Amino acid sequence: MQMIIDFVPLLLALAAYKTYDNYAATIVLMVPLPLYPIYQKLSGKPVSKMHAWSAVLMLAFGTLTLTLRNPLFLMWKPTILYLAAAVTFFVIPKLGQTPLVERMLGSAIELQPAQWRTLNAMWVGFFVFLALVNIAVAYSVEEAVWFQFKVWGLTGLLLVFVVVQSIWIGTHATDSDAGT
């Protein structure tokens, strides 16, 4: 379900881009992205910080894109979001708190503290990688190619990372049923 919530706005924006232009796609992204965090808040569920920040950045960078008629602002939005995520994943454990990846997955799997730190570092590196790849593509190809990359490439890279991470977890996770 979460994948649908994340992916549908991108598909709608891609359709708007192909039918009209990047400014129509920007508007299409600006409308649904804030709706999910608002829904979470109104329904009493915990608000996803990633979705909330994505919505805030989309509104800010989308407004700049539309006002200044410059699509580079829209292209920078994923890079800023990924760098912010990398910094957050990096800083939280340095403050002596539980790594974010452990907070997200800790109830589902068991890893040793060093393994949680390694997994968290993998997420930091991956977010930095996504940020760099996004901005490199944004400045090296035509806007239409970047838009396709944003929808399919970044999503594909995320899926590959999740698979690689799952394999890594499978080789390192502690079997909690082993002693029973």
mmCIF file with all atom_site columns, C-alpha atoms in Angstrom:
data_model
loop_
_atom_site.group_PDB
_atom_site.id
_atom_site.type_symbol
_atom_site.label_atom_id
_atom_site.label_alt_id
_atom_site.label_comp_id
_atom_site.label_asym_id
_atom_site.label_entity_id
_atom_site.label_seq_id
_atom_site.pdbx_PDB_ins_code
_atom_site.Cartn_x
_atom_site.Cartn_y
_atom_site.Cartn_z
_atom_site.occupancy
_atom_site.B_iso_or_equiv
_atom_site.pdbx_formal_charge
_atom_site.auth_seq_id
_atom_site.auth_comp_id
_atom_site.auth_asym_id
_atom_site.auth_atom_id
_atom_site.pdbx_PDB_model_num
ATOM 1   C CA . MET A 1 1   ? 0.000  0.000   0.000   1.00 0.00 ? 1   MET A CA 1
ATOM 2   C CA . GLN A 1 2   ? 2.832  2.374   0.894   1.00 0.00 ? 2   GLN A CA 1
ATOM 3   C CA . MET A 1 3   ? 4.382  1.856   -2.541  1.00 0.00 ? 3   MET A CA 1
ATOM 4   C CA . ILE A 1 4   ? 1.116  2.936   -4.178  1.00 0.00 ? 4   ILE A CA 1
ATOM 5   C CA . ILE A 1 5   ? 0.926  6.060   -2.009  1.00 0.00 ? 5   ILE A CA 1
ATOM 6   C CA . ASP A 1 6   ? 4.489  6.938   -3.018  1.00 0.00 ? 6   ASP A CA 1
ATOM 7   C CA . PHE A 1 7   ? 4.302  5.988   -6.696  1.00 0.00 ? 7   PHE A CA 1
ATOM 8   C CA . VAL A 1 8   ? 0.855  7.201   -7.851  1.00 0.00 ? 8   VAL A CA 1
ATOM 9   C CA . PRO A 1 9   ? 1.719  10.927  -7.622  1.00 0.00 ? 9   PRO A CA 1
ATOM 10  C CA . LEU A 1 10  ? 4.818  10.261  -9.734  1.00 0.00 ? 10  LEU A CA 1
ATOM 11  C CA . LEU A 1 11  ? 2.787  8.466   -12.382 1.00 0.00 ? 11  LEU A CA 1
ATOM 12  C CA . LEU A 1 12  ? 0.220  11.279  -12.422 1.00 0.00 ? 12  LEU A CA 1
ATOM 13  C CA . ALA A 1 13  ? 3.011  13.831  -12.759 1.00 0.00 ? 13  ALA A CA 1
ATOM 14  C CA . LEU A 1 14  ? 4.585  11.825  -15.578 1.00 0.00 ? 14  LEU A CA 1
ATOM 15  C CA . ALA A 1 15  ? 1.244  11.771  -17.405 1.00 0.00 ? 15  ALA A CA 1
ATOM 16  C CA . ALA A 1 16  ? 0.877  15.535  -16.914 1.00 0.00 ? 16  ALA A CA 1
ATOM 17  C CA . TYR A 1 17  ? 4.422  16.051  -18.146 1.00 0.00 ? 17  TYR A CA 1
ATOM 18  C CA . LYS A 1 18  ? 3.860  13.999  -21.287 1.00 0.00 ? 18  LYS A CA 1
ATOM 19  C CA . THR A 1 19  ? 0.473  15.603  -21.951 1.00 0.00 ? 19  THR A CA 1
ATOM 20  C CA . TYR A 1 20  ? 1.374  19.204  -21.099 1.00 0.00 ? 20  TYR A CA 1
ATOM 21  C CA . ASP A 1 21  ? 4.731  20.234  -19.647 1.00 0.00 ? 21  ASP A CA 1
ATOM 22  C CA . ASN A 1 22  ? 6.912  20.293  -16.547 1.00 0.00 ? 22  ASN A CA 1
ATOM 23  C CA . TYR A 1 23  ? 4.843  23.069  -14.981 1.00 0.00 ? 23  TYR A CA 1
ATOM 24  C CA . ALA A 1 24  ? 1.655  20.993  -15.167 1.00 0.00 ? 24  ALA A CA 1
ATOM 25  C CA . ALA A 1 25  ? 3.601  18.071  -13.697 1.00 0.00 ? 25  ALA A CA 1
ATOM 26  C CA . THR A 1 26  ? 4.809  20.327  -10.893 1.00 0.00 ? 26  THR A CA 1
ATOM 27  C CA . ILE A 1 27  ? 1.242  21.314  -10.034 1.00 0.00 ? 27  ILE A CA 1
ATOM 28  C CA . VAL A 1 28  ? 0.153  17.672  -10.166 1.00 0.00 ? 28  VAL A CA 1
ATOM 29  C CA . LEU A 1 29  ? 2.897  16.794  -7.660  1.00 0.00 ? 29  LEU A CA 1
ATOM 30  C CA . MET A 1 30  ? 2.138  19.752  -5.404  1.00 0.00 ? 30  MET A CA 1
ATOM 31  C CA . VAL A 1 31  ? -1.494 18.745  -4.904  1.00 0.00 ? 31  VAL A CA 1
ATOM 32  C CA . PRO A 1 32  ? -1.342 15.108  -3.659  1.00 0.00 ? 32  PRO A CA 1
ATOM 33  C CA . LEU A 1 33  ? 1.966  15.092  -1.758  1.00 0.00 ? 33  LEU A CA 1
ATOM 34  C CA . PRO A 1 34  ? 0.676  17.098  1.240   1.00 0.00 ? 34  PRO A CA 1
ATOM 35  C CA . LEU A 1 35  ? -2.532 15.050  1.382   1.00 0.00 ? 35  LEU A CA 1
ATOM 36  C CA . TYR A 1 36  ? -0.993 11.902  2.881   1.00 0.00 ? 36  TYR A CA 1
ATOM 37  C CA . PRO A 1 37  ? 0.656  13.606  5.898   1.00 0.00 ? 37  PRO A CA 1
ATOM 38  C CA . ILE A 1 38  ? -2.553 15.593  6.434   1.00 0.00 ? 38  ILE A CA 1
ATOM 39  C CA . TYR A 1 39  ? -4.567 12.363  6.318   1.00 0.00 ? 39  TYR A CA 1
ATOM 40  C CA . GLN A 1 40  ? -2.180 10.741  8.811   1.00 0.00 ? 40  GLN A CA 1
ATOM 41  C CA . LYS A 1 41  ? -2.523 13.693  11.184  1.00 0.00 ? 41  LYS A CA 1
ATOM 42  C CA . LEU A 1 42  ? -6.325 13.854  10.955  1.00 0.00 ? 42  LEU A CA 1
ATOM 43  C CA . SER A 1 43  ? -6.724 10.102  11.431  1.00 0.00 ? 43  SER A CA 1
ATOM 44  C CA . GLY A 1 44  ? -4.538 10.103  14.553  1.00 0.00 ? 44  GLY A CA 1
ATOM 45  C CA . LYS A 1 45  ? -1.761 8.063   12.949  1.00 0.00 ? 45  LYS A CA 1
ATOM 46  C CA . PRO A 1 46  ? 1.898  8.991   13.331  1.00 0.00 ? 46  PRO A CA 1
ATOM 47  C CA . VAL A 1 47  ? 2.889  11.378  10.555  1.00 0.00 ? 47  VAL A CA 1
ATOM 48  C CA . SER A 1 48  ? 5.673  10.053  8.360   1.00 0.00 ? 48  SER A CA 1
ATOM 49  C CA . LYS A 1 49  ? 8.507  12.563  8.630   1.00 0.00 ? 49  LYS A CA 1
ATOM 50  C CA . MET A 1 50  ? 9.800  11.567  5.200   1.00 0.00 ? 50  MET A CA 1
ATOM 51  C CA . HIS A 1 51  ? 6.404  12.218  3.614   1.00 0.00 ? 51  HIS A CA 1
ATOM 52  C CA . ALA A 1 52  ? 5.965  15.461  5.525   1.00 0.00 ? 52  ALA A CA 1
ATOM 53  C CA . TRP A 1 53  ? 9.380  16.787  4.493   1.00 0.00 ? 53  TRP A CA 1
ATOM 54  C CA . SER A 1 54  ? 8.859  15.634  0.926   1.00 0.00 ? 54  SER A CA 1
ATOM 55  C CA . ALA A 1 55  ? 5.575  17.549  0.837   1.00 0.00 ? 55  ALA A CA 1
ATOM 56  C CA . VAL A 1 56  ? 7.144  20.691  2.340   1.00 0.00 ? 56  VAL A CA 1
ATOM 57  C CA . LEU A 1 57  ? 10.054 20.550  -0.108  1.00 0.00 ? 57  LEU A CA 1
ATOM 58  C CA . MET A 1 58  ? 7.701  19.894  -3.028  1.00 0.00 ? 58  MET A CA 1
ATOM 59  C CA . LEU A 1 59  ? 5.578  22.895  -2.109  1.00 0.00 ? 59  LEU A CA 1
ATOM 60  C CA . ALA A 1 60  ? 8.655  25.112  -1.697  1.00 0.00 ? 60  ALA A CA 1
ATOM 61  C CA . PHE A 1 61  ? 10.574 23.938  -4.768  1.00 0.00 ? 61  PHE A CA 1
ATOM 62  C CA . GLY A 1 62  ? 7.386  23.612  -6.806  1.00 0.00 ? 62  GLY A CA 1
ATOM 63  C CA . THR A 1 63  ? 6.463  27.200  -5.981  1.00 0.00 ? 63  THR A CA 1
ATOM 64  C CA . LEU A 1 64  ? 9.944  28.342  -7.010  1.00 0.00 ? 64  LEU A CA 1
ATOM 65  C CA . THR A 1 65  ? 9.712  26.303  -10.226 1.00 0.00 ? 65  THR A CA 1
ATOM 66  C CA . LEU A 1 66  ? 6.336  27.811  -11.120 1.00 0.00 ? 66  LEU A CA 1
ATOM 67  C CA . THR A 1 67  ? 7.102  31.367  -10.019 1.00 0.00 ? 67  THR A CA 1
ATOM 68  C CA . LEU A 1 68  ? 10.537 31.629  -11.631 1.00 0.00 ? 68  LEU A CA 1
ATOM 69  C CA . ARG A 1 69  ? 9.683  29.294  -14.545 1.00 0.00 ? 69  ARG A CA 1
ATOM 70  C CA . ASN A 1 70  ? 12.844 27.321  -13.890 1.00 0.00 ? 70  ASN A CA 1
ATOM 71  C CA . PRO A 1 71  ? 12.590 23.508  -13.699 1.00 0.00 ? 71  PRO A CA 1
ATOM 72  C CA . LEU A 1 72  ? 15.972 23.214  -11.970 1.00 0.00 ? 72  LEU A CA 1
ATOM 73  C CA . PHE A 1 73  ? 14.263 23.920  -8.646  1.00 0.00 ? 73  PHE A CA 1
ATOM 74  C CA . LEU A 1 74  ? 12.070 20.865  -9.169  1.00 0.00 ? 74  LEU A CA 1
ATOM 75  C CA . MET A 1 75  ? 15.121 18.831  -10.142 1.00 0.00 ? 75  MET A CA 1
ATOM 76  C CA . TRP A 1 76  ? 16.932 19.835  -6.944  1.00 0.00 ? 76  TRP A CA 1
ATOM 77  C CA . LYS A 1 77  ? 14.052 18.733  -4.674  1.00 0.00 ? 77  LYS A CA 1
ATOM 78  C CA . PRO A 1 78  ? 14.978 15.000  -4.606  1.00 0.00 ? 78  PRO A CA 1
ATOM 79  C CA . THR A 1 79  ? 18.638 15.852  -4.001  1.00 0.00 ? 79  THR A CA 1
ATOM 80  C CA . ILE A 1 80  ? 17.802 18.074  -1.031  1.00 0.00 ? 80  ILE A CA 1
ATOM 81  C CA . LEU A 1 81  ? 15.415 15.450  0.384   1.00 0.00 ? 81  LEU A CA 1
ATOM 82  C CA . TYR A 1 82  ? 17.974 12.641  -0.001  1.00 0.00 ? 82  TYR A CA 1
ATOM 83  C CA . LEU A 1 83  ? 20.761 14.708  1.552   1.00 0.00 ? 83  LEU A CA 1
ATOM 84  C CA . ALA A 1 84  ? 18.498 15.658  4.466   1.00 0.00 ? 84  ALA A CA 1
ATOM 85  C CA . ALA A 1 85  ? 17.671 11.973  4.976   1.00 0.00 ? 85  ALA A CA 1
ATOM 86  C CA . ALA A 1 86  ? 21.372 11.046  4.831   1.00 0.00 ? 86  ALA A CA 1
ATOM 87  C CA . VAL A 1 87  ? 22.251 13.699  7.408   1.00 0.00 ? 87  VAL A CA 1
ATOM 88  C CA . THR A 1 88  ? 19.396 12.574  9.666   1.00 0.00 ? 88  THR A CA 1
ATOM 89  C CA . PHE A 1 89  ? 20.377 8.897   9.453   1.00 0.00 ? 89  PHE A CA 1
ATOM 90  C CA . PHE A 1 90  ? 24.013 9.901   10.133  1.00 0.00 ? 90  PHE A CA 1
ATOM 91  C CA . VAL A 1 91  ? 23.436 12.333  13.009  1.00 0.00 ? 91  VAL A CA 1
ATOM 92  C CA . ILE A 1 92  ? 20.861 10.458  15.110  1.00 0.00 ? 92  ILE A CA 1
ATOM 93  C CA . PRO A 1 93  ? 23.256 7.653   16.180  1.00 0.00 ? 93  PRO A CA 1
ATOM 94  C CA . LYS A 1 94  ? 26.021 10.220  16.789  1.00 0.00 ? 94  LYS A CA 1
ATOM 95  C CA . LEU A 1 95  ? 23.714 11.835  19.347  1.00 0.00 ? 95  LEU A CA 1
ATOM 96  C CA . GLY A 1 96  ? 23.627 8.519   21.194  1.00 0.00 ? 96  GLY A CA 1
ATOM 97  C CA . GLN A 1 97  ? 20.164 7.587   19.991  1.00 0.00 ? 97  GLN A CA 1
ATOM 98  C CA . THR A 1 98  ? 19.013 4.366   18.365  1.00 0.00 ? 98  THR A CA 1
ATOM 99  C CA . PRO A 1 99  ? 19.861 4.332   14.633  1.00 0.00 ? 99  PRO A CA 1
ATOM 100 C CA . LEU A 1 100 ? 16.851 5.258   12.513  1.00 0.00 ? 100 LEU A CA 1
ATOM 101 C CA . VAL A 1 101 ? 16.971 2.029   10.554  1.00 0.00 ? 101 VAL A CA 1
ATOM 102 C CA . GLU A 1 102 ? 16.716 0.112   13.834  1.00 0.00 ? 102 GLU A CA 1
ATOM 103 C CA . ARG A 1 103 ? 13.706 2.209   14.814  1.00 0.00 ? 103 ARG A CA 1
ATOM 104 C CA . MET A 1 104 ? 12.089 1.377   11.478  1.00 0.00 ? 104 MET A CA 1
ATOM 105 C CA . LEU A 1 105 ? 12.911 -2.339  11.323  1.00 0.00 ? 105 LEU A CA 1
ATOM 106 C CA . GLY A 1 106 ? 13.787 -3.304  14.899  1.00 0.00 ? 106 GLY A CA 1
ATOM 107 C CA . SER A 1 107 ? 10.410 -4.816  15.678  1.00 0.00 ? 107 SER A CA 1
ATOM 108 C CA . ALA A 1 108 ? 10.640 -7.105  12.643  1.00 0.00 ? 108 ALA A CA 1
ATOM 109 C CA . ILE A 1 109 ? 14.247 -8.327  12.746  1.00 0.00 ? 109 ILE A CA 1
ATOM 110 C CA . GLU A 1 110 ? 17.017 -8.886  15.258  1.00 0.00 ? 110 GLU A CA 1
ATOM 111 C CA . LEU A 1 111 ? 20.520 -7.639  14.603  1.00 0.00 ? 111 LEU A CA 1
ATOM 112 C CA . GLN A 1 112 ? 23.510 -6.984  16.814  1.00 0.00 ? 112 GLN A CA 1
ATOM 113 C CA . PRO A 1 113 ? 24.227 -3.291  17.624  1.00 0.00 ? 113 PRO A CA 1
ATOM 114 C CA . ALA A 1 114 ? 27.205 -3.217  15.235  1.00 0.00 ? 114 ALA A CA 1
ATOM 115 C CA . GLN A 1 115 ? 25.040 -4.655  12.470  1.00 0.00 ? 115 GLN A CA 1
ATOM 116 C CA . TRP A 1 116 ? 22.383 -1.984  13.044  1.00 0.00 ? 116 TRP A CA 1
ATOM 117 C CA . ARG A 1 117 ? 25.117 0.656   12.759  1.00 0.00 ? 117 ARG A CA 1
ATOM 118 C CA . THR A 1 118 ? 26.364 -0.944  9.527   1.00 0.00 ? 118 THR A CA 1
ATOM 119 C CA . LEU A 1 119 ? 22.854 -1.092  8.095   1.00 0.00 ? 119 LEU A CA 1
ATOM 120 C CA . ASN A 1 120 ? 22.269 2.526   9.093   1.00 0.00 ? 120 ASN A CA 1
ATOM 121 C CA . ALA A 1 121 ? 25.542 3.514   7.379   1.00 0.00 ? 121 ALA A CA 1
ATOM 122 C CA . MET A 1 122 ? 24.334 1.694   4.260   1.00 0.00 ? 122 MET A CA 1
ATOM 123 C CA . TRP A 1 123 ? 21.254 3.933   4.258   1.00 0.00 ? 123 TRP A CA 1
ATOM 124 C CA . VAL A 1 124 ? 23.403 7.053   4.710   1.00 0.00 ? 124 VAL A CA 1
ATOM 125 C CA . GLY A 1 125 ? 25.583 6.038   1.781   1.00 0.00 ? 125 GLY A CA 1
ATOM 126 C CA . PHE A 1 126 ? 22.607 5.128   -0.349  1.00 0.00 ? 126 PHE A CA 1
ATOM 127 C CA . PHE A 1 127 ? 20.879 8.470   0.243   1.00 0.00 ? 127 PHE A CA 1
ATOM 128 C CA . VAL A 1 128 ? 24.080 10.356  -0.593  1.00 0.00 ? 128 VAL A CA 1
ATOM 129 C CA . PHE A 1 129 ? 24.439 8.210   -3.721  1.00 0.00 ? 129 PHE A CA 1
ATOM 130 C CA . LEU A 1 130 ? 20.836 8.985   -4.787  1.00 0.00 ? 130 LEU A CA 1
ATOM 131 C CA . ALA A 1 131 ? 21.378 12.701  -4.201  1.00 0.00 ? 131 ALA A CA 1
ATOM 132 C CA . LEU A 1 132 ? 24.531 12.750  -6.300  1.00 0.00 ? 132 LEU A CA 1
ATOM 133 C CA . VAL A 1 133 ? 23.072 10.626  -9.086  1.00 0.00 ? 133 VAL A CA 1
ATOM 134 C CA . ASN A 1 134 ? 19.919 12.746  -9.243  1.00 0.00 ? 134 ASN A CA 1
ATOM 135 C CA . ILE A 1 135 ? 21.768 16.035  -9.562  1.00 0.00 ? 135 ILE A CA 1
ATOM 136 C CA . ALA A 1 136 ? 24.298 14.581  -12.016 1.00 0.00 ? 136 ALA A CA 1
ATOM 137 C CA . VAL A 1 137 ? 21.467 13.352  -14.239 1.00 0.00 ? 137 VAL A CA 1
ATOM 138 C CA . ALA A 1 138 ? 19.598 16.665  -13.863 1.00 0.00 ? 138 ALA A CA 1
ATOM 139 C CA . TYR A 1 139 ? 22.594 18.599  -15.199 1.00 0.00 ? 139 TYR A CA 1
ATOM 140 C CA . SER A 1 140 ? 23.698 16.145  -17.871 1.00 0.00 ? 140 SER A CA 1
ATOM 141 C CA . VAL A 1 141 ? 20.540 15.208  -19.774 1.00 0.00 ? 141 VAL A CA 1
ATOM 142 C CA . GLU A 1 142 ? 17.486 16.897  -21.190 1.00 0.00 ? 142 GLU A CA 1
ATOM 143 C CA . GLU A 1 143 ? 14.638 17.676  -18.839 1.00 0.00 ? 143 GLU A CA 1
ATOM 144 C CA . ALA A 1 144 ? 12.397 14.967  -20.324 1.00 0.00 ? 144 ALA A CA 1
ATOM 145 C CA . VAL A 1 145 ? 15.068 12.329  -19.711 1.00 0.00 ? 145 VAL A CA 1
ATOM 146 C CA . TRP A 1 146 ? 15.542 13.542  -16.127 1.00 0.00 ? 146 TRP A CA 1
ATOM 147 C CA . PHE A 1 147 ? 11.789 13.324  -15.535 1.00 0.00 ? 147 PHE A CA 1
ATOM 148 C CA . GLN A 1 148 ? 11.773 9.717   -16.744 1.00 0.00 ? 148 GLN A CA 1
ATOM 149 C CA . PHE A 1 149 ? 14.798 9.026   -14.554 1.00 0.00 ? 149 PHE A CA 1
ATOM 150 C CA . LYS A 1 150 ? 13.049 10.580  -11.549 1.00 0.00 ? 150 LYS A CA 1
ATOM 151 C CA . VAL A 1 151 ? 10.039 8.294   -11.958 1.00 0.00 ? 151 VAL A CA 1
ATOM 152 C CA . TRP A 1 152 ? 11.678 5.058   -13.097 1.00 0.00 ? 152 TRP A CA 1
ATOM 153 C CA . GLY A 1 153 ? 15.391 5.329   -12.329 1.00 0.00 ? 153 GLY A CA 1
ATOM 154 C CA . LEU A 1 154 ? 15.290 6.552   -8.746  1.00 0.00 ? 154 LEU A CA 1
ATOM 155 C CA . THR A 1 155 ? 12.416 4.194   -7.944  1.00 0.00 ? 155 THR A CA 1
ATOM 156 C CA . GLY A 1 156 ? 14.306 1.306   -9.541  1.00 0.00 ? 156 GLY A CA 1
ATOM 157 C CA . LEU A 1 157 ? 17.453 2.144   -7.588  1.00 0.00 ? 157 LEU A CA 1
ATOM 158 C CA . LEU A 1 158 ? 15.427 2.174   -4.377  1.00 0.00 ? 158 LEU A CA 1
ATOM 159 C CA . LEU A 1 159 ? 13.958 -1.245  -5.178  1.00 0.00 ? 159 LEU A CA 1
ATOM 160 C CA . VAL A 1 160 ? 17.414 -2.659  -5.942  1.00 0.00 ? 160 VAL A CA 1
ATOM 161 C CA . PHE A 1 161 ? 18.727 -1.243  -2.674  1.00 0.00 ? 161 PHE A CA 1
ATOM 162 C CA . VAL A 1 162 ? 15.852 -2.763  -0.704  1.00 0.00 ? 162 VAL A CA 1
ATOM 163 C CA . VAL A 1 163 ? 16.559 -6.168  -2.275  1.00 0.00 ? 163 VAL A CA 1
ATOM 164 C CA . VAL A 1 164 ? 20.292 -5.894  -1.542  1.00 0.00 ? 164 VAL A CA 1
ATOM 165 C CA . GLN A 1 165 ? 19.525 -4.740  2.001   1.00 0.00 ? 165 GLN A CA 1
ATOM 166 C CA . SER A 1 166 ? 17.110 -7.650  2.480   1.00 0.00 ? 166 SER A CA 1
ATOM 167 C CA . ILE A 1 167 ? 19.755 -10.124 1.347   1.00 0.00 ? 167 ILE A CA 1
ATOM 168 C CA . TRP A 1 168 ? 22.282 -8.515  3.700   1.00 0.00 ? 168 TRP A CA 1
ATOM 169 C CA . ILE A 1 169 ? 19.792 -8.669  6.577   1.00 0.00 ? 169 ILE A CA 1
ATOM 170 C CA . GLY A 1 170 ? 19.022 -12.301 5.758   1.00 0.00 ? 170 GLY A CA 1
ATOM 171 C CA . THR A 1 171 ? 22.679 -13.205 6.126   1.00 0.00 ? 171 THR A CA 1
ATOM 172 C CA . HIS A 1 172 ? 23.097 -11.266 9.379   1.00 0.00 ? 172 HIS A CA 1
ATOM 173 C CA . ALA A 1 173 ? 19.795 -11.455 11.229  1.00 0.00 ? 173 ALA A CA 1
ATOM 174 C CA . THR A 1 174 ? 19.567 -13.454 14.426  1.00 0.00 ? 174 THR A CA 1
ATOM 175 C CA . ASP A 1 175 ? 17.039 -16.262 14.383  1.00 0.00 ? 175 ASP A CA 1
ATOM 176 C CA . SER A 1 176 ? 14.912 -15.429 17.423  1.00 0.00 ? 176 SER A CA 1
ATOM 177 C CA . ASP A 1 177 ? 13.238 -18.878 17.291  1.00 0.00 ? 177 ASP A CA 1
ATOM 178 C CA . ALA A 1 178 ? 16.551 -20.765 17.429  1.00 0.00 ? 178 ALA A CA 1
ATOM 179 C CA . GLY A 1 179 ? 16.380 -21.621 21.111  1.00 0.00 ? 179 GLY A CA 1
ATOM 180 C CA . THR A 1 180 ? 12.727 -22.707 21.225  1.00 0.00 ? 180 THR A CA 1
#
